[in-house]
Short mmCIF file of C-alpha atoms in Angstrom, two decimals:
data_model
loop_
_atom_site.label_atom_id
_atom_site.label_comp_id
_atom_site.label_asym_id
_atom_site.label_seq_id
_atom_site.Cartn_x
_atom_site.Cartn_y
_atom_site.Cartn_z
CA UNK A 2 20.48 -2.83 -4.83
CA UNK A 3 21.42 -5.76 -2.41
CA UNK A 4 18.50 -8.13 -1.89
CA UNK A 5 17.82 -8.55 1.70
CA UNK A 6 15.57 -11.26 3.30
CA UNK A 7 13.33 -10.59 6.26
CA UNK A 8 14.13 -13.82 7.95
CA UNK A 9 17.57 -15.02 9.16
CA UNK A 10 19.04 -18.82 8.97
CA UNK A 11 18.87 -18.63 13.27
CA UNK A 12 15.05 -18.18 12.95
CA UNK A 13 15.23 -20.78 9.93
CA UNK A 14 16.75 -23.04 11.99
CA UNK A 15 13.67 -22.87 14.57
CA UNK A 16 11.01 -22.77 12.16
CA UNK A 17 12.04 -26.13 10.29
CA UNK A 18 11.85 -27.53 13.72
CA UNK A 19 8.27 -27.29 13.62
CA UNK A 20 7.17 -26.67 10.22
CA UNK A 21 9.20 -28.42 7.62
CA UNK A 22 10.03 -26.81 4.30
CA UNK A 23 8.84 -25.97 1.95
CA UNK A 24 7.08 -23.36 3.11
CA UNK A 25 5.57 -19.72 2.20
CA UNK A 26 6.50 -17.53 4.84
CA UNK A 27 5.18 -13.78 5.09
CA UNK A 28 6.52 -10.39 6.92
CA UNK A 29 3.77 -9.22 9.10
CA UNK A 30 5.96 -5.98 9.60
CA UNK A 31 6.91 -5.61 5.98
CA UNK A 32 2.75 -6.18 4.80
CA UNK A 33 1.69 -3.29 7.74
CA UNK A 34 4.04 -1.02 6.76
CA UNK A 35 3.78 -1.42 3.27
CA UNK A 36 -0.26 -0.62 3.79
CA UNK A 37 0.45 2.43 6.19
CA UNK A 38 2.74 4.07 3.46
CA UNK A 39 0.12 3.72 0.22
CA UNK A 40 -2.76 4.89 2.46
CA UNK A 41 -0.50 7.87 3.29
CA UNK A 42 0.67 8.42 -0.30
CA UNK A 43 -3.52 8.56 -1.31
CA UNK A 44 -4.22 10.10 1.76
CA UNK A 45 -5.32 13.81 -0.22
CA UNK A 46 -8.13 11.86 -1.94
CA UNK A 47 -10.46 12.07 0.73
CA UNK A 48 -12.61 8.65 -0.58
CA UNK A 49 -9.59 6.85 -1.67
CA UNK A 50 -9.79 3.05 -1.02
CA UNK A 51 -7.46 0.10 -1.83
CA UNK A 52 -9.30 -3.30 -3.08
CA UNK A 53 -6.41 -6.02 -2.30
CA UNK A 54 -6.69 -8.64 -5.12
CA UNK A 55 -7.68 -11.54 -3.35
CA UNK A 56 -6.60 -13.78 -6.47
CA UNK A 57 -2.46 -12.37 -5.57
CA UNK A 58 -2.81 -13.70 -1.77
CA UNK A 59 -5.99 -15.75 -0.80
CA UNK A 60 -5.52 -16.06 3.25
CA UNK A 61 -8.11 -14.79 5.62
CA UNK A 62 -5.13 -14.10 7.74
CA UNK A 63 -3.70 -12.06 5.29
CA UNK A 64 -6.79 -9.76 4.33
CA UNK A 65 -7.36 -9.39 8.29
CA UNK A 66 -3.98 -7.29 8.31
CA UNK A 67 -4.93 -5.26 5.34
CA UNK A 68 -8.60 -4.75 6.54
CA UNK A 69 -6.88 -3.16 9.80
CA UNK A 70 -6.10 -0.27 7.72
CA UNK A 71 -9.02 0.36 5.68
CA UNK A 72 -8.31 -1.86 2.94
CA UNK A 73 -11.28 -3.71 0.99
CA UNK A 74 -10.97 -6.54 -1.49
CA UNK A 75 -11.24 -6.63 -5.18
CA UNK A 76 -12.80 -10.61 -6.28
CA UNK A 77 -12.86 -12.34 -8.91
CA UNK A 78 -14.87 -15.11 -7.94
CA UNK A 79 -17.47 -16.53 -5.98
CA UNK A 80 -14.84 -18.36 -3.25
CA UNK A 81 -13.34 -14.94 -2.91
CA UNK A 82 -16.26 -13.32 -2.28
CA UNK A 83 -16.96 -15.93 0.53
CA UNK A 84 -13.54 -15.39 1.73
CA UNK A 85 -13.95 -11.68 2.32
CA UNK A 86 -17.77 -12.07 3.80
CA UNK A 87 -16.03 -14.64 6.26
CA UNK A 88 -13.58 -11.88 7.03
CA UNK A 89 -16.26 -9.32 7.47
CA UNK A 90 -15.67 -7.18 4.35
CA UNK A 91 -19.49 -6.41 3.50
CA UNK A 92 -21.32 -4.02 1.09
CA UNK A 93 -18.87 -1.43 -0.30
CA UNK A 94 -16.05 -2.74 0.83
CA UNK A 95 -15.69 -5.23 -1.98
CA UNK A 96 -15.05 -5.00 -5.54
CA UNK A 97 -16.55 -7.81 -7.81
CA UNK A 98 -13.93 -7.69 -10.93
CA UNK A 99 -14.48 -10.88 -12.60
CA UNK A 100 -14.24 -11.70 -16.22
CA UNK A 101 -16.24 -14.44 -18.38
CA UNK A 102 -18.37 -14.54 -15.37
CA UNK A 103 -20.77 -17.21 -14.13
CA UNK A 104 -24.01 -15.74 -13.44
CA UNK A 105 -24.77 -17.27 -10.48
CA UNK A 106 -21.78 -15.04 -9.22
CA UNK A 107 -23.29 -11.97 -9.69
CA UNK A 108 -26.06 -13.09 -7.41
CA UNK A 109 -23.43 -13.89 -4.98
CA UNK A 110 -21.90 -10.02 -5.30
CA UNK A 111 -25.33 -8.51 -5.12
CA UNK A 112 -26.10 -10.49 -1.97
CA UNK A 113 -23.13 -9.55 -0.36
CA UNK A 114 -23.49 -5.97 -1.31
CA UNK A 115 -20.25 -5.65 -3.34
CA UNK A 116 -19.78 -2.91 -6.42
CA UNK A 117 -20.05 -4.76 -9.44
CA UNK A 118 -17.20 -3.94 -12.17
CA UNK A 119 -18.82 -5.41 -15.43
CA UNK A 120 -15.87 -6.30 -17.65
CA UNK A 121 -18.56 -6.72 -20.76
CA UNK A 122 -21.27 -4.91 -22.41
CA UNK A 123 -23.24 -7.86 -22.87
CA UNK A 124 -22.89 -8.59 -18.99
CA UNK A 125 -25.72 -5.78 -18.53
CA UNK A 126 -28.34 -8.26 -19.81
CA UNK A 127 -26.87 -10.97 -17.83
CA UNK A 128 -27.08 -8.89 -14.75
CA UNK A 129 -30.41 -7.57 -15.31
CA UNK A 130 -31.60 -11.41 -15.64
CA UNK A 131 -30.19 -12.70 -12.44
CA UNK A 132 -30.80 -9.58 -10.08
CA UNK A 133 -34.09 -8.41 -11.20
CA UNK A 134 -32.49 -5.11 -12.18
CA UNK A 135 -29.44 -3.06 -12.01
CA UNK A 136 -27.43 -2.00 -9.05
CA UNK A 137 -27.98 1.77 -8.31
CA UNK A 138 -23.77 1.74 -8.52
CA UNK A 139 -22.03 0.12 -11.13
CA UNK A 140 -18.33 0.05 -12.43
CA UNK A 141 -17.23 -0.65 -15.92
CA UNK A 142 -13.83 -2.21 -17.28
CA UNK A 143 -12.51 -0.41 -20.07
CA UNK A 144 -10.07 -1.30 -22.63
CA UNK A 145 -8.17 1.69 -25.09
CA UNK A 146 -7.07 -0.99 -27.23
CA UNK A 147 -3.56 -0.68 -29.04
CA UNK A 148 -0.57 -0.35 -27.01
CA UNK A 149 0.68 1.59 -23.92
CA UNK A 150 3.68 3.16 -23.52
CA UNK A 151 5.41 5.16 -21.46
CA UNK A 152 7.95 7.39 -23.25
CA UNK A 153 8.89 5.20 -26.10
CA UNK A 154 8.74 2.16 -23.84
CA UNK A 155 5.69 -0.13 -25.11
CA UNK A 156 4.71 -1.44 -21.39
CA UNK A 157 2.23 -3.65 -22.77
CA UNK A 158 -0.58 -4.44 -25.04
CA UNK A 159 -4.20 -3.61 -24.02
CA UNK A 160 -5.14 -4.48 -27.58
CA UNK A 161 -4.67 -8.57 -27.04
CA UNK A 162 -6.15 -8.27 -23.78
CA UNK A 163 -9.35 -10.21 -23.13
CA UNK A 164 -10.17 -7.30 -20.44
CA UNK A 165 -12.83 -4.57 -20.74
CA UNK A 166 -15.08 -2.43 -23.28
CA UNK A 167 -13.89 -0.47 -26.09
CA UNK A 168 -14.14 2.78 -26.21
CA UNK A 169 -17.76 3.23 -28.08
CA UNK A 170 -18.92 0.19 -25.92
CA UNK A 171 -17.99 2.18 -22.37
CA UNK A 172 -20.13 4.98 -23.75
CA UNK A 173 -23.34 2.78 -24.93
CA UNK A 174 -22.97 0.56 -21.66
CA UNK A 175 -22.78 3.70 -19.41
CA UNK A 176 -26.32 4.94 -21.42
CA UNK A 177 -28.50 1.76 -21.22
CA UNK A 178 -27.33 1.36 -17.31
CA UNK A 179 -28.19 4.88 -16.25
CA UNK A 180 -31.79 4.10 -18.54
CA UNK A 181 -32.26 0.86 -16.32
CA UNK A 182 -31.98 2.96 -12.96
CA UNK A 183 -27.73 3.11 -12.41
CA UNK A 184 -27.32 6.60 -10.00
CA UNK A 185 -23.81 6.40 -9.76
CA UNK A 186 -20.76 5.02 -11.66
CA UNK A 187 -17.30 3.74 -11.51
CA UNK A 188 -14.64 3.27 -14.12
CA UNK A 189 -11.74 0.38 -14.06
CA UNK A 190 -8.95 -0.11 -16.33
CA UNK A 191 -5.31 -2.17 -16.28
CA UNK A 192 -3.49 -1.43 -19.07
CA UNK A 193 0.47 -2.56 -17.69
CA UNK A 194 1.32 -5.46 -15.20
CA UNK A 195 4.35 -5.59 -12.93
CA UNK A 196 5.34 -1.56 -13.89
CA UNK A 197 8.77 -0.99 -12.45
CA UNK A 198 8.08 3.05 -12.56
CA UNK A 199 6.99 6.02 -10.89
CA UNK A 200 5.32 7.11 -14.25
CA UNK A 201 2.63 4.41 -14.74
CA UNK A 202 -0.27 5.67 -12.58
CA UNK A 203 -0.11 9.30 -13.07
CA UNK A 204 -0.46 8.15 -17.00
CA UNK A 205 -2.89 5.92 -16.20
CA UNK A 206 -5.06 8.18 -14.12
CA UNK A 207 -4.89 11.31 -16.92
CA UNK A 208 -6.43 8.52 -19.23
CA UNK A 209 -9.42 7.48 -17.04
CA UNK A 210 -9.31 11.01 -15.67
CA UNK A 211 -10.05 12.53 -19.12
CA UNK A 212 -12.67 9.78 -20.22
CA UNK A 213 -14.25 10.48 -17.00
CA UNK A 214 -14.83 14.01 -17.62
CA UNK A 215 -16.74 13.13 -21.43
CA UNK A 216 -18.41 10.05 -19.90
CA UNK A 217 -20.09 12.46 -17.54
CA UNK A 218 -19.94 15.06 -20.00
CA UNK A 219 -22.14 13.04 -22.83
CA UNK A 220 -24.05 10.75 -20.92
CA UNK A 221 -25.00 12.72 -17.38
CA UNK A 222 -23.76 10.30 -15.26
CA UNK A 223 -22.68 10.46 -12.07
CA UNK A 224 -19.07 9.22 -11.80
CA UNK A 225 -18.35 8.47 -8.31
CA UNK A 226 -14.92 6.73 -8.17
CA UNK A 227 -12.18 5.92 -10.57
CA UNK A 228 -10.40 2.03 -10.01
CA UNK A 229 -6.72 2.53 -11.25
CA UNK A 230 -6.24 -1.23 -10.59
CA UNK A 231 -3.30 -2.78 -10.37
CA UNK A 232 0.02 -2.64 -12.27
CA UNK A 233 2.59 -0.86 -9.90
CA UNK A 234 5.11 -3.54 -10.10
CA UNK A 235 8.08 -4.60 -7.64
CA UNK A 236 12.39 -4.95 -8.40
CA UNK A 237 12.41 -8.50 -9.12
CA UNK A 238 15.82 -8.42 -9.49
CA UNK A 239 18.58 -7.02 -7.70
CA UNK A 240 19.74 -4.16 -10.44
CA UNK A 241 16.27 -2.80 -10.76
CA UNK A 242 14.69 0.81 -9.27
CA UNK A 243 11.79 -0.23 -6.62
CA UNK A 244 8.82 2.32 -7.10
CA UNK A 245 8.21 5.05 -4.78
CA UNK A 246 4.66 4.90 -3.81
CA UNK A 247 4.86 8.37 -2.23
CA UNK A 248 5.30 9.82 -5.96
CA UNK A 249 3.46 8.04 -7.58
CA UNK A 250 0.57 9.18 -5.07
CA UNK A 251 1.79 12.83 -5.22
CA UNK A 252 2.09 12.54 -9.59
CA UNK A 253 -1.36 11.33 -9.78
CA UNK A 254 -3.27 14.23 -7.21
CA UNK A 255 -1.35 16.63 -9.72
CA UNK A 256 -3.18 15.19 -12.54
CA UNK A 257 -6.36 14.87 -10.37
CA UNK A 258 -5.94 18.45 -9.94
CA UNK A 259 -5.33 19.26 -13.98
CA UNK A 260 -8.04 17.28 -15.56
CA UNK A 261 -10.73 16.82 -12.20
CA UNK A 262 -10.98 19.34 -10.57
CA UNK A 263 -11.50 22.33 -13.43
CA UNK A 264 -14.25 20.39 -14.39
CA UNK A 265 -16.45 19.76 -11.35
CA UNK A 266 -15.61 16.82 -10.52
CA UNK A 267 -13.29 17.49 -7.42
CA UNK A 268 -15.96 14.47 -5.22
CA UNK A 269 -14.41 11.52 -7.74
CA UNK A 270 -12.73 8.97 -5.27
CA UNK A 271 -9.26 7.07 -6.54
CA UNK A 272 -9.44 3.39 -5.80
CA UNK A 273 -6.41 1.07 -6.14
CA UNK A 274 -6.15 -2.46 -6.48
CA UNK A 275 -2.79 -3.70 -5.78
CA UNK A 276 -2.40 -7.64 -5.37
CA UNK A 277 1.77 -7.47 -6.01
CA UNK A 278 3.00 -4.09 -4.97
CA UNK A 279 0.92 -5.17 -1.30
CA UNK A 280 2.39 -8.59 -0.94
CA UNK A 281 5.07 -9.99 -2.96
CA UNK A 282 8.14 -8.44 -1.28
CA UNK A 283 6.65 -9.69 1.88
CA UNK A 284 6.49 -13.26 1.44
CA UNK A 285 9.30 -15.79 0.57
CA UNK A 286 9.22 -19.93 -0.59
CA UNK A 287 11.34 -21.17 1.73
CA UNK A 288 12.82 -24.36 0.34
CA UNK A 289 15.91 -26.87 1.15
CA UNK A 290 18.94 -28.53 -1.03
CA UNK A 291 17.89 -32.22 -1.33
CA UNK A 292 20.07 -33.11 -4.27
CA UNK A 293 23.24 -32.33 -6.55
CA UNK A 294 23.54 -33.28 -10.22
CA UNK A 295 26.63 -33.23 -12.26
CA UNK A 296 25.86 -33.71 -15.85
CA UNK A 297 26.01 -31.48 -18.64
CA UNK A 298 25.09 -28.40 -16.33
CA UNK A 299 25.16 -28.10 -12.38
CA UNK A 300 21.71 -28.75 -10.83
CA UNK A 301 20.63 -28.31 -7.29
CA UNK A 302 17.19 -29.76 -6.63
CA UNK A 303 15.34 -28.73 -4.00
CA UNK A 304 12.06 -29.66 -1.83
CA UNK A 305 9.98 -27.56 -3.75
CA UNK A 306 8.44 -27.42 -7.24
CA UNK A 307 6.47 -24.91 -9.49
CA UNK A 308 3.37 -26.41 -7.79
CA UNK A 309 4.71 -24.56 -4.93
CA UNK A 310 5.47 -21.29 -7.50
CA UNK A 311 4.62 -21.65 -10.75
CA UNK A 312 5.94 -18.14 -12.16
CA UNK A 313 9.41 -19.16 -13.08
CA UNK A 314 7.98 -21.80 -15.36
CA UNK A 315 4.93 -20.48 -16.98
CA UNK A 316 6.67 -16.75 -17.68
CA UNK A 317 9.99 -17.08 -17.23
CA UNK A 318 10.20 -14.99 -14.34
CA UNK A 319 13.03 -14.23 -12.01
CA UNK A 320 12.77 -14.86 -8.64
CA UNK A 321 16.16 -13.76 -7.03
CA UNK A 322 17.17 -16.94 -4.00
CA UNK A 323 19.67 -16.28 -0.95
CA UNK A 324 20.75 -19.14 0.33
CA UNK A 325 20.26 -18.76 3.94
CA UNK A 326 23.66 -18.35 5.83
CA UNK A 327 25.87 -17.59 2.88
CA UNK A 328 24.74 -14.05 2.26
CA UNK A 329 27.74 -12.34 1.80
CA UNK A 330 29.89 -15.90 0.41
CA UNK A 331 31.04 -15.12 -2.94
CA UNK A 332 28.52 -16.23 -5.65
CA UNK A 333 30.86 -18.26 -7.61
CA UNK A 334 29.01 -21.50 -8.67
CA UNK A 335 26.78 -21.65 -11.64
CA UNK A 336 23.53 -23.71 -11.00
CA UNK A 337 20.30 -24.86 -12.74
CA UNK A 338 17.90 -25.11 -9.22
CA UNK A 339 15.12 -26.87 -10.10
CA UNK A 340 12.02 -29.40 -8.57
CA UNK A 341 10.88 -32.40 -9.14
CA UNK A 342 8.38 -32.44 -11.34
CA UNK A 343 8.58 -34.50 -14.76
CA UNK A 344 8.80 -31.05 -16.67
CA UNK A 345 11.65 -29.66 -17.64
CA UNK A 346 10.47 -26.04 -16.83
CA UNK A 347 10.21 -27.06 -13.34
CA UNK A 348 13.36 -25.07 -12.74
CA UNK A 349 13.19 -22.04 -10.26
CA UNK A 350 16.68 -20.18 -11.78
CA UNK A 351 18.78 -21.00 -14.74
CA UNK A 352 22.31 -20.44 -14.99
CA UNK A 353 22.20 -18.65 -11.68
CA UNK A 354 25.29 -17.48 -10.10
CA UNK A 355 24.90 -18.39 -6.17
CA UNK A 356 27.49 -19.50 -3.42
CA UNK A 357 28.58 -22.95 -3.51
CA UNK A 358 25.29 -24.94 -2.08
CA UNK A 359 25.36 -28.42 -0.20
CA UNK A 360 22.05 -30.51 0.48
CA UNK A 361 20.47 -29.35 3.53
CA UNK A 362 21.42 -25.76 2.79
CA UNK A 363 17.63 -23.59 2.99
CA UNK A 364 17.43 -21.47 -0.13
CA UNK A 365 15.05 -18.63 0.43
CA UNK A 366 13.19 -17.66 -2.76
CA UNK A 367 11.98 -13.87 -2.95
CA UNK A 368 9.08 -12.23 -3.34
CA UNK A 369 6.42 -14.83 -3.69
CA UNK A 370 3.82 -13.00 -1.38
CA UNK A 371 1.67 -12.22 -4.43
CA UNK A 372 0.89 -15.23 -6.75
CA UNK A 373 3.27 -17.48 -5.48
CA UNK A 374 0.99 -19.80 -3.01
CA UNK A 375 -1.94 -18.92 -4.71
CA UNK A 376 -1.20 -20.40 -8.36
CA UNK A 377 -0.35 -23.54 -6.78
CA UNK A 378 -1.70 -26.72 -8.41
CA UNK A 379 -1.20 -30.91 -7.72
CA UNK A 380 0.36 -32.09 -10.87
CA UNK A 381 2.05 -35.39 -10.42
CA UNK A 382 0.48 -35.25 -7.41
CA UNK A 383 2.28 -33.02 -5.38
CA UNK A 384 0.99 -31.69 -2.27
CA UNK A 385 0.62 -27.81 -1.55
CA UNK A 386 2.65 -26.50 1.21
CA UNK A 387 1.95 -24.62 4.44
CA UNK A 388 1.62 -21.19 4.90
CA UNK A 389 3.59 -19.16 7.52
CA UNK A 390 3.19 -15.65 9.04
CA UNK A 391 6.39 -14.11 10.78
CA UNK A 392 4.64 -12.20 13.76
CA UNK A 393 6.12 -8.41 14.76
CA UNK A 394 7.69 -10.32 17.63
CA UNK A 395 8.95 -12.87 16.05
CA UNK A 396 6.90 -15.51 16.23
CA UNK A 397 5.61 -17.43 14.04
CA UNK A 398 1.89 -18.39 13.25
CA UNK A 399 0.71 -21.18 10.86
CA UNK A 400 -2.08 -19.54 8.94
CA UNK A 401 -2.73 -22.61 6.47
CA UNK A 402 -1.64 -26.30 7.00
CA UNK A 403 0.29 -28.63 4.30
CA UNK A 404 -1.46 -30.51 2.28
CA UNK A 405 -2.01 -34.15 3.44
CA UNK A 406 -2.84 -37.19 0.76
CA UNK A 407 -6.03 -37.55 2.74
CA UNK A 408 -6.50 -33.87 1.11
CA UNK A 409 -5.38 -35.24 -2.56
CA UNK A 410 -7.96 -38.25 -2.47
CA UNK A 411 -10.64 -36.46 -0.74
CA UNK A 412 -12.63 -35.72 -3.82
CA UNK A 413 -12.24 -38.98 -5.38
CA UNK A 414 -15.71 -41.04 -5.65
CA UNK A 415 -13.76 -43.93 -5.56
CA UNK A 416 -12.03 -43.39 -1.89
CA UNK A 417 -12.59 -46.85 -0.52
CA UNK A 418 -9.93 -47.47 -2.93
CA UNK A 419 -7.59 -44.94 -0.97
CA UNK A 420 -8.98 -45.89 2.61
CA UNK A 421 -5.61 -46.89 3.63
CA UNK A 422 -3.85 -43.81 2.76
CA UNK A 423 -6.58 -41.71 4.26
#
């Protein structure tokens, strides 16, 4: 499969004019389609509701497009949750899915009305403490343990995850809520991240599906929606399948109908909570040749940095780069493209077979619309760079500013020092 970018080098050439790189720039097209298709593909689940994660994308900008059609937000922290009140998500609407949580937080969620989605047993207590009580609905994270798999495929290992209750734990936690005044329920799990197949969901959902059906079963509860979470990954890479969001809606309504319905419980709403199947083919680093080395390998160095996407050197992950103009030039140079920084992961492809690049050539980095911008840090003090949204009629639309050093000192008690920088 060719990989295509959603912005030429003629509107490249414009942009820089204004806004120079790097830059994150996202498909307002690409994001509103993308959200029209999965509401379609859930649309037989008559309460179904996706929770973007906030953490994947944080831009009110951003959340405004997906809250156009029906979207909510899933949080994982108390800046989030302002975020999405600032928006005008409110009660229902948002999903509080934190982890290790700061009390104070869950005041926070309570205030704003959000569904709480406890990822511990012990987090009852803590709850209890800071609201007074507990929430007449309540989710709970839960955690098989071991390993998942999908055929003979291990897709990854629940059983090293920090994440969620075990199975005996889901059971007690559901019985002391519903004693402390819980009416109705919900149930949360992520067992895979970044799934590259139509399979993962449906498998997912006749898990939760099943433990649905003896939670309510052997405790009386009321279950009133079931969070599949995230994990519906994206092709990466060139070679690889994209998922077809249509089937995987259609595979998991058949196993709605198998395990749900028989059993009464045909009112259970599906919620989603998709961070990089939403955004990450829908936003790009754009970034441009600064330097050539010629030592022991090739290196281009660029503008950018991992500050400005950090995935290639904390996982390893492939990002695949066009360089702008030279889309069909024959990729016949091998290059190390890498950033500045004084780490020797700071490298954005390795060995990477790309047309022969010359400084001032824009290299457009793919699919960095989900945690890309977001995981961005300041190490060795590096600045964070502006965020861009390509309109539907092609303009563009600055939806967060660069960095300044005013921005870098700003929190410094000792900014006198700075003054003349600032």
């Amino acid at each position: 499969m060719e990989k295509k970018t959603f912005v030429t080098k003629a509107q490249l050439d414009e942009i820089v004019k204004t806004y120079p790189t790097p830059f994150h720039l996202y498909d307002e097209k690409g994001i509103r389609e993308n959200a029209k298709r999965l509401k379609e593909a859930f649309a037989w689940n008559k309460g179904y509701k996706e929770f973007f994660a906030v953490k994947a994308t944080p831009n009110p900008y951003i959340l405004q497009i997906l809250k156009d059609y029906g979207c909510g937000t899933d949080c994982s922290s108390a800046t989030e949750l302002m975020m999405s009140d600032a928006v005008g998500f409110s009660g229902h609407d948002i999903m509080f899915s934190s982890n290790d949580t700061p009390p104070e937080e869950f005041r926070l969620a309570n205030e704003l009305g959000a569904i709480i989605n406890l990822d511990d047993i012990t987090h009852i207590a803590c709850v209890e403490q800071m609201l007074g009580g507990i929430p007449k609905t309540i989710s709970c994270r839960y955690n098989p343990g071991g390993v998942f798999k999908i055929s003979n495929d291990i897709m990854d290992n629940p059983g090293d995850a920090k994440y969620g209750m075990t199975t005996e734990q889901i059971f007690e936690a559901y019985k002391i809520l519903k004693a402390k005044g819980a009416e109705e329920f919900g149930i949360h799990a992520f067992l895979a991240s970044n799934t590259v197949t139509n399979e993962y969901y449906p498998l997912l959902a006749k898990i939760l599906f099943e433990l649905a059906v003896r939670l309510r079963n052997e405790t009386g509860a009321h279950i009133k929606f079931i969070n599949l979470s995230g994990g519906i990954g994206i092709p990466y890479r060139p070679d690889q399948e994209p998922n077809d969001i249509m089937v995987i809606g259609e595979g998991v309504r058949r196993v709605y109908e198998e395990v749900l319905v028989p059993a009464g419980m045909d009112d259970v709403a599906i919620y989603t909570e998709l961070g990089r199947f939403m955004l990450a083919p829908y936003g790009c680093l754009v970034t441009k040749a600064i330097h050539e080395k010629h030592t022991h390998k090739e290196y281009i160095g660029v503008d950018a940095c991992a500050v400005n996407l950090m995935r290639p050197a904390m996982y390893g992950a492939y990002h695949h780069i066009t360089v702008a103009g030279k889309e069909h030039a024959a990729c016949a140079h091998k290059y190390d493209v890498v950033g500045s920084l004084c780490e020797n992961n700071d490298k954005f492809a390795i060995d990477r077979m790309l047309p022969e690049i010359e400084n001032g050539d824009y290299l457009i980095i793919h699919d960095t619309g989900a945690h890309g911008f977001s995981m961005g840090y300041n190490y060795n003090g590096k600045l964070k760079s502006a965020e861009l949204l390509l309109k539907e009629d092609g303009s563009v639309q600055m939806i967060r500013r660069a960095e300044t050093p005013k921005d870098y000192f700003a929190t410094l008690d000792c900014c006198d020092m700075m003054k003349k920088y600032l």
